[in-house]
Every structure is written in structure tokens, then in C-alpha cells.
Short mmCIF file of C-alpha atoms and ligand atoms in Angstrom, two decimals:
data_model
loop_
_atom_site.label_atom_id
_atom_site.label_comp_id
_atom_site.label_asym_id
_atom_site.label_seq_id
_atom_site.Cartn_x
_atom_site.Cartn_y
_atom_site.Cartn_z
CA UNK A 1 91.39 89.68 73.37
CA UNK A 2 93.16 92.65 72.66
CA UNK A 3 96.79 92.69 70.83
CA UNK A 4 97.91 94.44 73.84
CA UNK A 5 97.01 91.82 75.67
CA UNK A 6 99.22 92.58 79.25
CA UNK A 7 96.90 95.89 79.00
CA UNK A 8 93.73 95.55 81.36
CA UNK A 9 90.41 96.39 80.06
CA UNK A 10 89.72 97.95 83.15
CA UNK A 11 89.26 101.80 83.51
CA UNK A 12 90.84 102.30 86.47
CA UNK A 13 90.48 105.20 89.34
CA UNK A 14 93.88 106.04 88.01
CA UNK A 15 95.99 105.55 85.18
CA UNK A 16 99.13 106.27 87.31
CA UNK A 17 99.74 103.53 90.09
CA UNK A 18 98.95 100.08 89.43
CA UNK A 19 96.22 98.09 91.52
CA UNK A 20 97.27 94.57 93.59
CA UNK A 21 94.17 92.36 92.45
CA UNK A 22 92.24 91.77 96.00
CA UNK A 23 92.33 87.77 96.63
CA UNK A 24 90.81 87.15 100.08
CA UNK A 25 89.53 89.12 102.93
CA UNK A 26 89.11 87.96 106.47
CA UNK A 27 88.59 89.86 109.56
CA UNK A 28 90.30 93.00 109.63
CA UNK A 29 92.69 91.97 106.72
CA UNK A 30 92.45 91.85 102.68
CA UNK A 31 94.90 89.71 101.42
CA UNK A 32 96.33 90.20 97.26
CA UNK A 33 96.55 87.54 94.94
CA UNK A 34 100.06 87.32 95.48
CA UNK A 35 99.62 86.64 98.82
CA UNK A 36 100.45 90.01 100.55
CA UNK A 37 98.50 90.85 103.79
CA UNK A 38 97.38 94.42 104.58
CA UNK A 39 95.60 95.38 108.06
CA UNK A 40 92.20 97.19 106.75
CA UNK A 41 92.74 100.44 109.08
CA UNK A 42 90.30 102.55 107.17
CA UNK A 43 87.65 99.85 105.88
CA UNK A 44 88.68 101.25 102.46
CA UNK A 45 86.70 104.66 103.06
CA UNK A 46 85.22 104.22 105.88
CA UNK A 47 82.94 101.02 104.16
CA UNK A 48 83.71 97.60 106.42
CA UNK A 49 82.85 98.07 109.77
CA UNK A 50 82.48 94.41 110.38
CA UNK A 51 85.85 93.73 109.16
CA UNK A 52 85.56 91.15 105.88
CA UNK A 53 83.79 87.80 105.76
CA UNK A 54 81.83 88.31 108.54
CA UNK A 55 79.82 85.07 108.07
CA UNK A 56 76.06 86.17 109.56
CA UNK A 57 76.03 89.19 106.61
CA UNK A 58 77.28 86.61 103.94
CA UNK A 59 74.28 83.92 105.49
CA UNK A 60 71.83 86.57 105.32
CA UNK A 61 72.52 87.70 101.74
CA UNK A 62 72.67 84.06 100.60
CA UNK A 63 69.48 83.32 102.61
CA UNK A 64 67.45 86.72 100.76
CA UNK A 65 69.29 85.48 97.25
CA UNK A 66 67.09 82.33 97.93
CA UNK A 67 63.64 83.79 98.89
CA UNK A 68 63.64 86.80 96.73
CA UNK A 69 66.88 88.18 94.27
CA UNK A 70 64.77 91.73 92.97
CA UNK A 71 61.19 92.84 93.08
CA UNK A 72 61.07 96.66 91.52
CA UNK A 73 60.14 98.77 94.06
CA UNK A 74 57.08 100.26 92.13
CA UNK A 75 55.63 96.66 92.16
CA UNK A 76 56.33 95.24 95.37
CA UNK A 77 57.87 96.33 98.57
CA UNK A 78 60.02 93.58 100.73
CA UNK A 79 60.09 92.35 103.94
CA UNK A 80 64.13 93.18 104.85
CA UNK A 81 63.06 96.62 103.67
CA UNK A 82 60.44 97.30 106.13
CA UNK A 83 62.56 95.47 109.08
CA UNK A 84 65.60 97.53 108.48
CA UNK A 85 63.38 100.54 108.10
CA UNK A 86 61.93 100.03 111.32
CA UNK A 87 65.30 99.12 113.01
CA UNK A 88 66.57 102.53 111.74
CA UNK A 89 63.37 104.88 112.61
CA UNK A 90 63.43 103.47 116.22
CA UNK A 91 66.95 104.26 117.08
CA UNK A 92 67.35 107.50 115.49
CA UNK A 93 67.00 110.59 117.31
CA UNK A 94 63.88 111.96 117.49
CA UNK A 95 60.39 110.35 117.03
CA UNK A 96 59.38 108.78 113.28
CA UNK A 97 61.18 108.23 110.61
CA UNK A 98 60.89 107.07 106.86
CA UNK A 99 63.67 105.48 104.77
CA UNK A 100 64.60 105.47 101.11
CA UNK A 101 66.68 103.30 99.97
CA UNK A 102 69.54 104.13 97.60
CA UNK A 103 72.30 102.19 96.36
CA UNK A 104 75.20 104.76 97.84
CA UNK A 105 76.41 108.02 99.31
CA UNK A 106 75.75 110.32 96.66
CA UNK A 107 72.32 109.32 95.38
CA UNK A 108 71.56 109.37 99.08
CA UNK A 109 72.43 113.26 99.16
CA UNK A 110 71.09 113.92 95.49
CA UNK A 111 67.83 112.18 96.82
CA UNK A 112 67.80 114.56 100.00
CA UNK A 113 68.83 117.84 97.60
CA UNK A 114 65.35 116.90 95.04
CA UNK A 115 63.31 115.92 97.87
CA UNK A 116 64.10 119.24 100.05
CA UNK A 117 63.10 121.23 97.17
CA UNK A 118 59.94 118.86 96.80
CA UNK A 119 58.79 119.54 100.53
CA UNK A 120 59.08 123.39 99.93
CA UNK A 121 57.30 123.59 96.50
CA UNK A 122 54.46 122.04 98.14
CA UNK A 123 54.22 123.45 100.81
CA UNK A 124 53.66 126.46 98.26
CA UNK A 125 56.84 128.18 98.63
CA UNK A 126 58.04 127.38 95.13
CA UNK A 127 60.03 130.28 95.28
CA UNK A 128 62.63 128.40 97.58
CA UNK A 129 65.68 127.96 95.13
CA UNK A 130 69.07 127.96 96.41
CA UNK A 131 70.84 125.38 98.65
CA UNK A 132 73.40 126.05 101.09
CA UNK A 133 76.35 123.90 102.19
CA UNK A 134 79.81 124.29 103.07
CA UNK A 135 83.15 124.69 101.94
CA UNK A 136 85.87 122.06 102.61
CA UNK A 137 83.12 119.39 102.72
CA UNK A 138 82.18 116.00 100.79
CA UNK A 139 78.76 115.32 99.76
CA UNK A 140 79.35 113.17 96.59
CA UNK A 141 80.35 112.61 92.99
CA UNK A 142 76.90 112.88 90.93
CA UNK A 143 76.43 116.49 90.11
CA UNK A 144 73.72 117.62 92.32
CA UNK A 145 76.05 116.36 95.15
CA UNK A 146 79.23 117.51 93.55
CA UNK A 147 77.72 120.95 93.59
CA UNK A 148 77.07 121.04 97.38
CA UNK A 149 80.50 119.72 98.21
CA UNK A 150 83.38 122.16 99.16
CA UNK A 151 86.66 120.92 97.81
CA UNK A 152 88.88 123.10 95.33
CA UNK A 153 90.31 120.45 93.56
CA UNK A 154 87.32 119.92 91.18
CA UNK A 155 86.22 123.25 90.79
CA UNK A 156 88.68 124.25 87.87
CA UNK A 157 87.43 120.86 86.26
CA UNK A 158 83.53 120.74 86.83
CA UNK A 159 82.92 124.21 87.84
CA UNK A 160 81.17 125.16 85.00
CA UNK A 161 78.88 122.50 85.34
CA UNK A 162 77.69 122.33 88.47
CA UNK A 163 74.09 123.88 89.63
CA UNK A 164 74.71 127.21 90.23
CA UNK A 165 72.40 128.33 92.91
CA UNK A 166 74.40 126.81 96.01
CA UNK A 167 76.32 129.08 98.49
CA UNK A 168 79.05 127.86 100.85
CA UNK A 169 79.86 128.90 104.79
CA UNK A 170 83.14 128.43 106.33
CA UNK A 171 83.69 124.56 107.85
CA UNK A 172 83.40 123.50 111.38
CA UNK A 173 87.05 122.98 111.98
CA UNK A 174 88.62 124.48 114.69
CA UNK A 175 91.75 124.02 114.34
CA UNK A 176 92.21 125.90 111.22
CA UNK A 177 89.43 128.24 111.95
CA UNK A 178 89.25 129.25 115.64
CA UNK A 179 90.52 132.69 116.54
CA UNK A 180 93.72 132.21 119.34
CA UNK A 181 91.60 134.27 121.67
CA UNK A 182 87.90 132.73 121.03
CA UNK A 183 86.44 129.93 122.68
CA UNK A 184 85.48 127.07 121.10
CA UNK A 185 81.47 128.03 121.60
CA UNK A 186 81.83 131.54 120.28
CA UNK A 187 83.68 129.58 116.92
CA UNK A 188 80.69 127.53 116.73
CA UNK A 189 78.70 130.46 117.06
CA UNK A 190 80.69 132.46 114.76
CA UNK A 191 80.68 129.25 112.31
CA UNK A 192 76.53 128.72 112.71
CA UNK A 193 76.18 132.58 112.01
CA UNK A 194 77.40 132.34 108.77
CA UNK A 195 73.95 130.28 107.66
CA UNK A 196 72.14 133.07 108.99
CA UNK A 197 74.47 135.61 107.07
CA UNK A 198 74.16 133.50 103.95
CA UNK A 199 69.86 133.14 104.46
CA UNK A 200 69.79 137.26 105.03
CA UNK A 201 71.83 138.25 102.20
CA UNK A 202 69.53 135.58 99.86
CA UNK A 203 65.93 136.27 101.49
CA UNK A 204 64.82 133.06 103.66
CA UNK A 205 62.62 132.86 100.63
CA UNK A 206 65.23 131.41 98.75
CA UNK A 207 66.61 128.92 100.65
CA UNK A 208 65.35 125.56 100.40
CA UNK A 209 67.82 123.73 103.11
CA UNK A 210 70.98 123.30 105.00
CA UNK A 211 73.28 120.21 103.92
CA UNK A 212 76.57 119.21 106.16
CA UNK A 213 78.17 116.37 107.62
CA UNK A 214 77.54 115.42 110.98
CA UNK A 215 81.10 114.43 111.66
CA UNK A 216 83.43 116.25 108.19
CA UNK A 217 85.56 112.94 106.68
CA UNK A 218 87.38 112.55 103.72
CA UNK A 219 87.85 116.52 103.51
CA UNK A 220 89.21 117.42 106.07
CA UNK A 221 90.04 114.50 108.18
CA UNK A 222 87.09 113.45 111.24
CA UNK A 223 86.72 116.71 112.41
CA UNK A 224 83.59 116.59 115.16
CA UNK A 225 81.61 120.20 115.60
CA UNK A 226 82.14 121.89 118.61
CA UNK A 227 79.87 121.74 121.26
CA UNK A 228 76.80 124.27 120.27
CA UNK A 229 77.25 124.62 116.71
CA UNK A 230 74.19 122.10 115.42
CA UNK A 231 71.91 123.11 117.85
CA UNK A 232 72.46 126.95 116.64
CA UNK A 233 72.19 125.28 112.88
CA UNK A 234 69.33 123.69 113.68
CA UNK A 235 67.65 127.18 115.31
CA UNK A 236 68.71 129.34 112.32
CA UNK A 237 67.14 126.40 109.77
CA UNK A 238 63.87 126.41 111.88
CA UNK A 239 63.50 130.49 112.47
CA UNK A 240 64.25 130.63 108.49
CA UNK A 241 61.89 127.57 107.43
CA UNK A 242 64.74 125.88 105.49
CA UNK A 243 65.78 122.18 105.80
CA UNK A 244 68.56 121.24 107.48
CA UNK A 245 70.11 117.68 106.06
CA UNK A 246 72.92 115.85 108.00
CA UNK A 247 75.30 113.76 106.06
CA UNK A 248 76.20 110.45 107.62
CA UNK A 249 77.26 108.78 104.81
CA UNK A 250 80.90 108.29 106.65
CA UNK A 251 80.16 109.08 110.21
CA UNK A 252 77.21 107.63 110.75
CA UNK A 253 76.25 103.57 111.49
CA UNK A 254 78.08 103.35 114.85
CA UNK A 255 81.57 104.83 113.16
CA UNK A 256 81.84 107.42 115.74
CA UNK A 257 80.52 105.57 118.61
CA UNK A 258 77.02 106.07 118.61
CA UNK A 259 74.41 104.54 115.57
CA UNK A 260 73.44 108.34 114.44
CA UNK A 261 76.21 110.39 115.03
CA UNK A 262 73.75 113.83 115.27
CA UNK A 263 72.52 112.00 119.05
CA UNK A 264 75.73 113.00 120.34
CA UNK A 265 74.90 117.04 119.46
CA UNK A 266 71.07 116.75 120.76
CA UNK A 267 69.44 117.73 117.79
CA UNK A 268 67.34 116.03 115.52
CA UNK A 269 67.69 116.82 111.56
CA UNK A 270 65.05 116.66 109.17
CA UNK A 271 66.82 114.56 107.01
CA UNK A 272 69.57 112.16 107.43
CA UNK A 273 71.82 110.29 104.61
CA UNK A 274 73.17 106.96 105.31
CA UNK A 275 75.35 104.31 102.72
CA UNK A 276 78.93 103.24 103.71
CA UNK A 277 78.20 101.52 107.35
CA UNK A 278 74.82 100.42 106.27
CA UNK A 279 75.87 97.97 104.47
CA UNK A 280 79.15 97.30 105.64
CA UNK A 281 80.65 96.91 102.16
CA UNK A 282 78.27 93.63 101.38
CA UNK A 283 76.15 94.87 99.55
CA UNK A 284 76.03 98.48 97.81
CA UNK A 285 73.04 100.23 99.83
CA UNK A 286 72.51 103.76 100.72
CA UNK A 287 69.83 105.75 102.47
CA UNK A 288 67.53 108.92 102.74
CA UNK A 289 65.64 108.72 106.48
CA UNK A 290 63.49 111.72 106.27
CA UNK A 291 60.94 113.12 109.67
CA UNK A 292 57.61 111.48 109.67
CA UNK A 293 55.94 114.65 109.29
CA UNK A 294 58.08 115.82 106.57
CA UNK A 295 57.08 112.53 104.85
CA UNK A 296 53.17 113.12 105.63
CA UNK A 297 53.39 116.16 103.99
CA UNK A 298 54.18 114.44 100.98
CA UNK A 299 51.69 111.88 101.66
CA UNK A 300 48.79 114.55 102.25
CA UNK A 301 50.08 116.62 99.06
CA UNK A 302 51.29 115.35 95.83
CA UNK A 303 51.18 111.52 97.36
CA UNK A 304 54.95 110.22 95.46
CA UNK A 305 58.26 112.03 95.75
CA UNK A 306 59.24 112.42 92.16
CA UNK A 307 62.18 110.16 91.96
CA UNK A 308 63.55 106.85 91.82
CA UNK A 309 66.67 104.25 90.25
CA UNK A 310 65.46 100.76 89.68
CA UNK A 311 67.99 99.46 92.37
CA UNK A 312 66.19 100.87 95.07
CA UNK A 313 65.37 99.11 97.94
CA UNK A 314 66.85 96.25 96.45
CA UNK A 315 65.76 93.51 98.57
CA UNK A 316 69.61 91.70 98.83
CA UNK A 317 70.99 94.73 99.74
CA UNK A 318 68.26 95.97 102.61
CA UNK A 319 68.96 91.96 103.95
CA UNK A 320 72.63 92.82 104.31
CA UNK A 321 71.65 95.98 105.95
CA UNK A 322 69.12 94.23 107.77
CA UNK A 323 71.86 91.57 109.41
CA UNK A 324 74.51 94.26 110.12
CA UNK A 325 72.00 95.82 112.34
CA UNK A 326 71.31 92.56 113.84
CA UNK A 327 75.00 91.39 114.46
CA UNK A 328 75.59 95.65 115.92
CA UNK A 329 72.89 94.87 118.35
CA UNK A 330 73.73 91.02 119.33
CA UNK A 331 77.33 92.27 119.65
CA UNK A 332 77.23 94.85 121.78
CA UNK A 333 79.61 96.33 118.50
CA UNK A 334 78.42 100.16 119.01
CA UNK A 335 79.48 100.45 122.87
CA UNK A 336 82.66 98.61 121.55
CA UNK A 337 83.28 101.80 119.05
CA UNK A 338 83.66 103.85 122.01
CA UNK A 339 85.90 101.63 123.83
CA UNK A 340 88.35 100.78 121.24
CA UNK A 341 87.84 104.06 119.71
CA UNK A 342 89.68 105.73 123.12
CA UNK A 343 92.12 102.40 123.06
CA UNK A 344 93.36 103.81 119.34
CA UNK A 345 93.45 107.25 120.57
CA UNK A 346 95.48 107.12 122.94
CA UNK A 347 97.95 104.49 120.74
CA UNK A 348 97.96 107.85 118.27
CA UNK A 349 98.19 110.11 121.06
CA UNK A 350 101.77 108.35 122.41
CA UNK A 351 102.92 107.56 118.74
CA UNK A 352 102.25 110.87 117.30
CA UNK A 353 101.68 113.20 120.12
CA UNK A 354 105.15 114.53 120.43
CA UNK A 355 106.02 114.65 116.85
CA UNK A 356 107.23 117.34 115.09
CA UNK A 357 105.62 116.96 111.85
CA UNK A 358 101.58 115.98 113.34
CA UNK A 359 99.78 119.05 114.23
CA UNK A 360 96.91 117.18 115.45
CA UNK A 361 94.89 114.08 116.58
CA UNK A 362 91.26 114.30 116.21
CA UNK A 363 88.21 112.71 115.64
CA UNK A 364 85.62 110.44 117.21
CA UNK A 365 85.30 106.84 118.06
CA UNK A 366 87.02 104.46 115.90
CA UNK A 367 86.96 107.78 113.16
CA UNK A 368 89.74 109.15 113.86
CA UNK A 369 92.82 111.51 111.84
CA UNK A 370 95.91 112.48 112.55
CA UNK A 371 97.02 116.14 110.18
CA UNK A 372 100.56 116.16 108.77
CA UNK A 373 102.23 119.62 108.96
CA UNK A 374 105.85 121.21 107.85
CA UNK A 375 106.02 123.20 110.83
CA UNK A 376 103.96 121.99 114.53
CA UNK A 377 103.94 125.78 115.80
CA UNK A 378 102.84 127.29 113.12
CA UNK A 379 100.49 124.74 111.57
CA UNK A 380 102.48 125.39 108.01
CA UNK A 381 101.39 122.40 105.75
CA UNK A 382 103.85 121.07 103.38
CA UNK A 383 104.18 122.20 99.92
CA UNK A 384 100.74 120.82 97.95
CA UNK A 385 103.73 119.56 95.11
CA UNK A 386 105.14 117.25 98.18
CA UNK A 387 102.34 115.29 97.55
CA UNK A 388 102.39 113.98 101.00
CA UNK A 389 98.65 112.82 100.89
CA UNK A 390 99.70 110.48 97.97
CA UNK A 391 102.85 109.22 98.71
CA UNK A 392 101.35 108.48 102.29
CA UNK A 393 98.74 106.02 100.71
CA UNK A 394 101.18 104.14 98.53
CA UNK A 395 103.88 103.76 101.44
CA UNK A 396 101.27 102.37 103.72
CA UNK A 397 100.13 99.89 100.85
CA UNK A 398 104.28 98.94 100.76
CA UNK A 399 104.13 98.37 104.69
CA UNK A 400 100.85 95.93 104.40
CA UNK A 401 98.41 99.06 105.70
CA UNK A 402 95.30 100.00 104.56
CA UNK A 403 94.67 103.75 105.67
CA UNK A 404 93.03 107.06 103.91
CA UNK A 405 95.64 110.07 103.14
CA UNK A 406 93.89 113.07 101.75
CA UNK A 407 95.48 116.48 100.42
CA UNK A 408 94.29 119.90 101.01
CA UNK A 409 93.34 119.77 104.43
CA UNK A 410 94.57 123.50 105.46
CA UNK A 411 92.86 125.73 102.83
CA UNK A 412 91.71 123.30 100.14
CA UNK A 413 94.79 123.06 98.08
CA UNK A 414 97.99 122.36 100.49
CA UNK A 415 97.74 120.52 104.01
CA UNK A 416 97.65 116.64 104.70
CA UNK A 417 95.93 114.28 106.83
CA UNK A 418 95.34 110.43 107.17
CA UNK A 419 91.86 109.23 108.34
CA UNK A 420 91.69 106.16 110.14
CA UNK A 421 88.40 103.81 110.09
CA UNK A 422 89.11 100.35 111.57
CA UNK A 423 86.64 97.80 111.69
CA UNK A 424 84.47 97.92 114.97
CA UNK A 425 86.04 94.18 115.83
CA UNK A 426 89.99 95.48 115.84
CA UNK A 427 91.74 93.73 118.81
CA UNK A 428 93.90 95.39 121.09
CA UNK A 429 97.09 93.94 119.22
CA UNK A 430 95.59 95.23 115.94
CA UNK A 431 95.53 98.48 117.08
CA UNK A 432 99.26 98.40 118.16
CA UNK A 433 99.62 96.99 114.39
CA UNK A 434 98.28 99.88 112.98
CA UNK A 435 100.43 102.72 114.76
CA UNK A 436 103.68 101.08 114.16
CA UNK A 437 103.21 100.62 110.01
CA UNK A 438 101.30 104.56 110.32
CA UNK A 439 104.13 105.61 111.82
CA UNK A 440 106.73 103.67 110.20
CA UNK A 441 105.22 105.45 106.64
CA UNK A 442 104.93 108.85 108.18
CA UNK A 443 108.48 108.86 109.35
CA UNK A 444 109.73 107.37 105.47
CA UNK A 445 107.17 110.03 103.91
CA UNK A 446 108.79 112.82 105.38
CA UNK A 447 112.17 111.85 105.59
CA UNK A 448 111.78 111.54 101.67
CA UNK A 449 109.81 115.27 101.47
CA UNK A 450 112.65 117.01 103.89
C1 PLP B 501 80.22 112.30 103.77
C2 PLP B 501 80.05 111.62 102.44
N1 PLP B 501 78.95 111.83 101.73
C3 PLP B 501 78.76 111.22 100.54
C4 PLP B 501 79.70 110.39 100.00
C5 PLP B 501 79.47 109.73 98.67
O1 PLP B 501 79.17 108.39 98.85
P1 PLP B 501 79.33 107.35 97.66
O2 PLP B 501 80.79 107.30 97.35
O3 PLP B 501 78.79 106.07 98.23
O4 PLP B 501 78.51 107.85 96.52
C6 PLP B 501 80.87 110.14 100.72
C7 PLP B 501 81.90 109.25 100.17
O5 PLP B 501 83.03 109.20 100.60
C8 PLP B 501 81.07 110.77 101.97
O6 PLP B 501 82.18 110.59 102.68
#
């Protein structure tokens, strides 16, 4: 042991707030080791749908540990794997699907990035070498998926780094970026046209595919497209042969009220990224479904996609996977989403709806945000050096709440919102819980910034 010995040999997120140690977890609450209770209202980022301890998902991963801990996917393939596969290709939009497993969000989207440009090199158009993406968005922390992602605040830091053949269109978020006098389907037009812009400027021979969330979450706060806008993505991506990738990492898995949240837009990606929901925060999984066809083409070409991490499809975490499915289905937990999503809304709506200092309530099923501003009329944020975002998260840890604050909402530097991810099991009383200690932190937040 170290001389220092009250130092932790932990490298922590943060060198600047300390860390309760995480003792129990039950339901919809984690409790610390020193015995403080906090209501889960974001399932960390968006992770524990089930809530925490949800015995079938901790039977079914002790159950799996028994048959079969790891098998290496180039030896053997497992049987959790192909059932969760299957569960996943029949309930997503469209016809067939294949999945590859991954052990999180961001080798999910690297995964999609290298097998996109796979797809196009054999289908002989080599010359397909830029991605686009866009700003104000979250794709991941690896570099590949860092590169794609949209947010400022580690551009001075990584910049320099990242690949450099990746342009950016504006975000689908209208209430920053709607005109007064359009309509919300000429935004989403005007928002879809930039792809096309982007694609012209580059040469459609360039462009090897289309990456965005489904649903935008950590960024900007569970901001849902506007009617039109995928279906115009998904036109421009065909008419131009590139890709087009949704990212469900966060709002996917039943979070915003339906398993896949691209259903609710009617189109059908070619690829979709999963993690998060998936595995409900028991085990570490993540996903890359790709179209049958797209997969054939592999199949028929070079016959492997030329990647792979020993963890994938590890067979523990596909039987966690596996059993949330199982307990979504048996529980009627997805149609819940919906239910209790409105039940929350409205809860925000008569906290929050009326105050001076939230601009506005969004989101979709039990995803939902409410945006902190200096000034309701004209959507003014509050200084970036307030530090809202941050004080937000640490007040809500003082009143027992779990929730996820987030800075740079308006423009990528200043603006604030809180995103809100309860469990799919909340009760009606939790949900009255989790307005009162929101809005009991808001209210000490701001009284502290004004
Ligand atoms: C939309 C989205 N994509 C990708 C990621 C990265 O996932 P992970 O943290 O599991 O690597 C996240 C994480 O928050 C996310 O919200």
C-alpha cells in the first residue's frame, strides 16, 4: 500500500468531486455505502432500464456463467447469441437483420464507421472516403467515433487527432434551429438538405455513409426529429448510394417507447447501433444490426468483415441481453414506456411548465429533458462559467437524485439541460419523487447562479 494511503488508486472520471462508493441497488434506487438512497432518474446514462437487481437478468447470467463463461467468437458461436440475434432481427423495422456483438456504444459505432467503408470498397467504389455526421451530436469516445461526434468541448483537445475526412450538418433540433416563420416540415427539410449540400459539394463518390442518432441524447438533451426529416435522410442516402447508420445506443431498446426508436419515423436504416438498453447495465454488451442484404454482400464478396475484439459476442453478456428481451416481452415493459413516459411528462409539464428559467420540455417516452435558460423569451442560456450543467448534477446527488445535466446545449459551448431516463418499472409515486428533488435542485441551482 501506498504511503498516501487515504489516496485511492483509482483513476477517476474526475479528479475534482469525490465519488460515494455504490453499496446496493434495488429497483429504481442505488443506495452508498454510507447508507444514502438516491432515486435512479436517469439509469446513470440512460443504462438500467430494468431498474437494479432485477432478479430474472441476475438468474440468467448466473445460469450462462454455469453452462458456458467464454468461447472466442472465431472458435465457436453460442446459443444466447443466436436467440438474442433472432429476437432483435424480428422486431426491427424492416425485413432481415444481422447482429454483431460489441461490448459498448462506441465500438458499436466504430464497428458501423469500418464496416460502411467495407460494404463500399467492395462493392468497387473504393473511392468512397469521407463520412458525414452532425454537429451537436454523440457518437462515442474511441477515435473513429469521437471524430463523427459534434460537440465543441473536445475539439481544442483531440482535434488534431481525429480522422479528418468527416463533415458535419446542422442538428435536428428545433428549438434552437427552426426559423420563427418555418414550419416544422420545411426545418426538417431544410435540416435533411444539408446531407445533400454536403454529398454535392464532396461528389457522391466520396461519401461512404450517413451516421446520426435516432433520438439526439446526451448532447443536446432527447431531442426527437421532426416529422419528415429521416425519411428525406433516408431518400438523399439512397439517390447518393451512401449508408445511412442510426445511432441507438441511448434511444433505442424501448427508451423512447418503442424497441427501435427509427419505427416511429417509418424508415428503415441500413445499419443500426445498439449497447446501453441491451443490456440493461448487467452486463457490458453493445451491438452493430446491419440489413441482410448489406450482410450478403459481404458474404458473396470478401466472406469476413475485417474486424473484431476478443469480447465479442461474449456469451454472458448476449444471456443478459437475451433475458432483458425476455422480461420486455413477458412484461408488457415497452407499452409501459409510453404510458409512464406521458405520466412523467405531464409531472414536468406542471412542475416546470410555467417557470421562468425552463425554456423547454422535450423528448420521448420515458427519455425525456427539460433545457435551463437565463431568459424564457429569448432562449438566452446562462453564462457557460455558471456552470449550471455541473452544479445541477452534484445538487441532485445532495437531494438523493440520480439525473444527467449536460452543458452546451444552445451552440455547443453555453446552454444547459437535464436528461431524464427512469427505469421502465418507475411507479406513479416515483415519478412524483423525481419532480420534487429536480425541482427542488433547479430552484437552489439558480438561486445560487442569480
Ligand atoms: C448516442 C450514443 N452513442 C454512443 C455512445 C457511446 O457509448 P459507450 O459509452 O457505451 O461507448 C453513447 C454514450 O453515451 C451515446 O449516447
Amino acid at each position: 500500500m501506498s504511503s498516501r494511503s487515504n489516496v485511492s488508486h483509482v483513476f477517476y472520471r474526475s479528479f475534482k468531486t469525490g465519488f460515494p462508493s455504490a453499496g446496493r441497488s434495488a429497483g429504481a434506487y442505488i443506495t452508498d455505502a454510507a447508507g444514502k438512497q438516491y432515486l435512479d432518474a436517469s439509469g446513470g446514462a440512460a443504462v438500467s432500464c430494468l431498474g437494479h437487481g432485477h432478479p430474472d437478468i441476475v438468474a440468467a447470467i448466473k445460469d450462462q456463467l454455469d453452462k458456458v463463461e467464454f468461447a472466442h467468437t472465431s472458435f465457436f458461436t453460442s446459443e444466447p447469441a443466436e436467440r438474442l440475434a433472432e429476437i432483435l432481427s424480428e422486431k426491427a423495422p424492416g425485413d432481415r437483420w444481422r447482429t454483431y456483438y460489441l461490448s459498448g456504444g462506441s465500438e458499436a459505432n466504430e464497428a458501423a464507421l469500418k464496416l460502411a467503408r467495407q460494404i463500399q470498397v467492395e462493392r468497387g467504389q473504393a473511392s468512397r472516403d469521407h463520412y458525414i455526421s452532425r454537429q451537436q451530436s454523440y457518437h462515442g469516445n474511441t477515435l473513429g467515433a469521437l471524430s463523427v461526434s459534434g460537440r465543441k468541448s473536445n475539439l481544442e483537445l483531440f482535434g488534431p487527432v481525429l480522422l479528418p475526412n468527416i463533415r458535419k450538418i446542422m442538428p435536428c433540433f428545433a428549438y434552437r434551429w427552426q426559423e420563427p416563420e418555418e414550419t416544422e416540415q420545411a426545418f426538417g427539410q431544410r435540416a435533411a438538405g444539408e446531407l445533400e449540400q454536403q454529398i454535392g459539394e464532396l461528389g457522391a463518390d466520396h461519401v461512404i455513409a450517413f451516421i446520426a442518432e435516432t433520438v439526439s441524447g446526451a448532447t443536446i438533451g432527447c431531442v426527437p426529429p421532426v416529422p419528415g426529416y429521416f425519411a428525406e435522410i433516408r431518400r438523399i442516402c439512397d439517390e447518393n448510394g451512401a449508408l445511412m447508420i442510426l445511432d441507438e445506443v441511448m434511444c433505442g431498446m424501448g427508451r423512447c417507447g418503442s424497441l427501435f426508436a427509427c419505427a416511429e419515423e417509418g424508415v428503415v436504416p441500413d445499419m443500426i447501433t445498439l449497447a446501453k438498453g441491451l443490456g440493461a447495465g448487467y452486463q457490458p454488451i453493445g451491438a452493430l444490426m446491419v440489413r441482410e442484404e448489406l450482410a450478403e454482400e459481404i458474404e458473396r464478396g470478401s466472406g469476413a468483415f475485417s474486424h473484431g475484439h476478443t469480447y465479442v459476442g461474449h456469451p454472458v453478456a448476449c444471456a443478459a441481453g437475451l433475458a432483458v428481451q425476455q422480461v420486455f416481452a413477458r412484461d408488457g415493459l415497452i407499452p409501459r414506456v409510453t404510458r409512464m413516459g406521458a405520466k412523467l411528462r405531464v409531472a414536468l409539464q406542471d412542475q416546470f411548465g410555467a417557470h421562468d428559467h425552463i425554456g423547454d420540455i422535450r423528448g420521448r417516452g420515458l427519455f425525456q429533458a427539460v433545457e435551463i435558460v437565463e431568459d424564457r423569451q429569448t432562449k438566452a442560456p446562462f453564462a457557460a462559467s455558471d456552470k449550471l450543467a455541473a452544479r445541477t448534477k452534484k445538487r441532485a446527488m445532495d437531494n438523493g437524485l440520480i439525473c444527467y445535466p449536460f452543458a452546451g446545449t444552445a451552440d455547443g459551448v453555453s446552454g444547459d439541460h437535464v436528461l431524464l431516463a427512469p427505469p421502465f418499472i418507475i411507479s406513479d409515486e416515483q415519478i412524483g419523487e423525481l419532480v420534487d428533488k429536480l425541482s427542488r435542485t433547479i430552484d437552489e441551482v439558480i438561486a445560487d447562479a442569480l
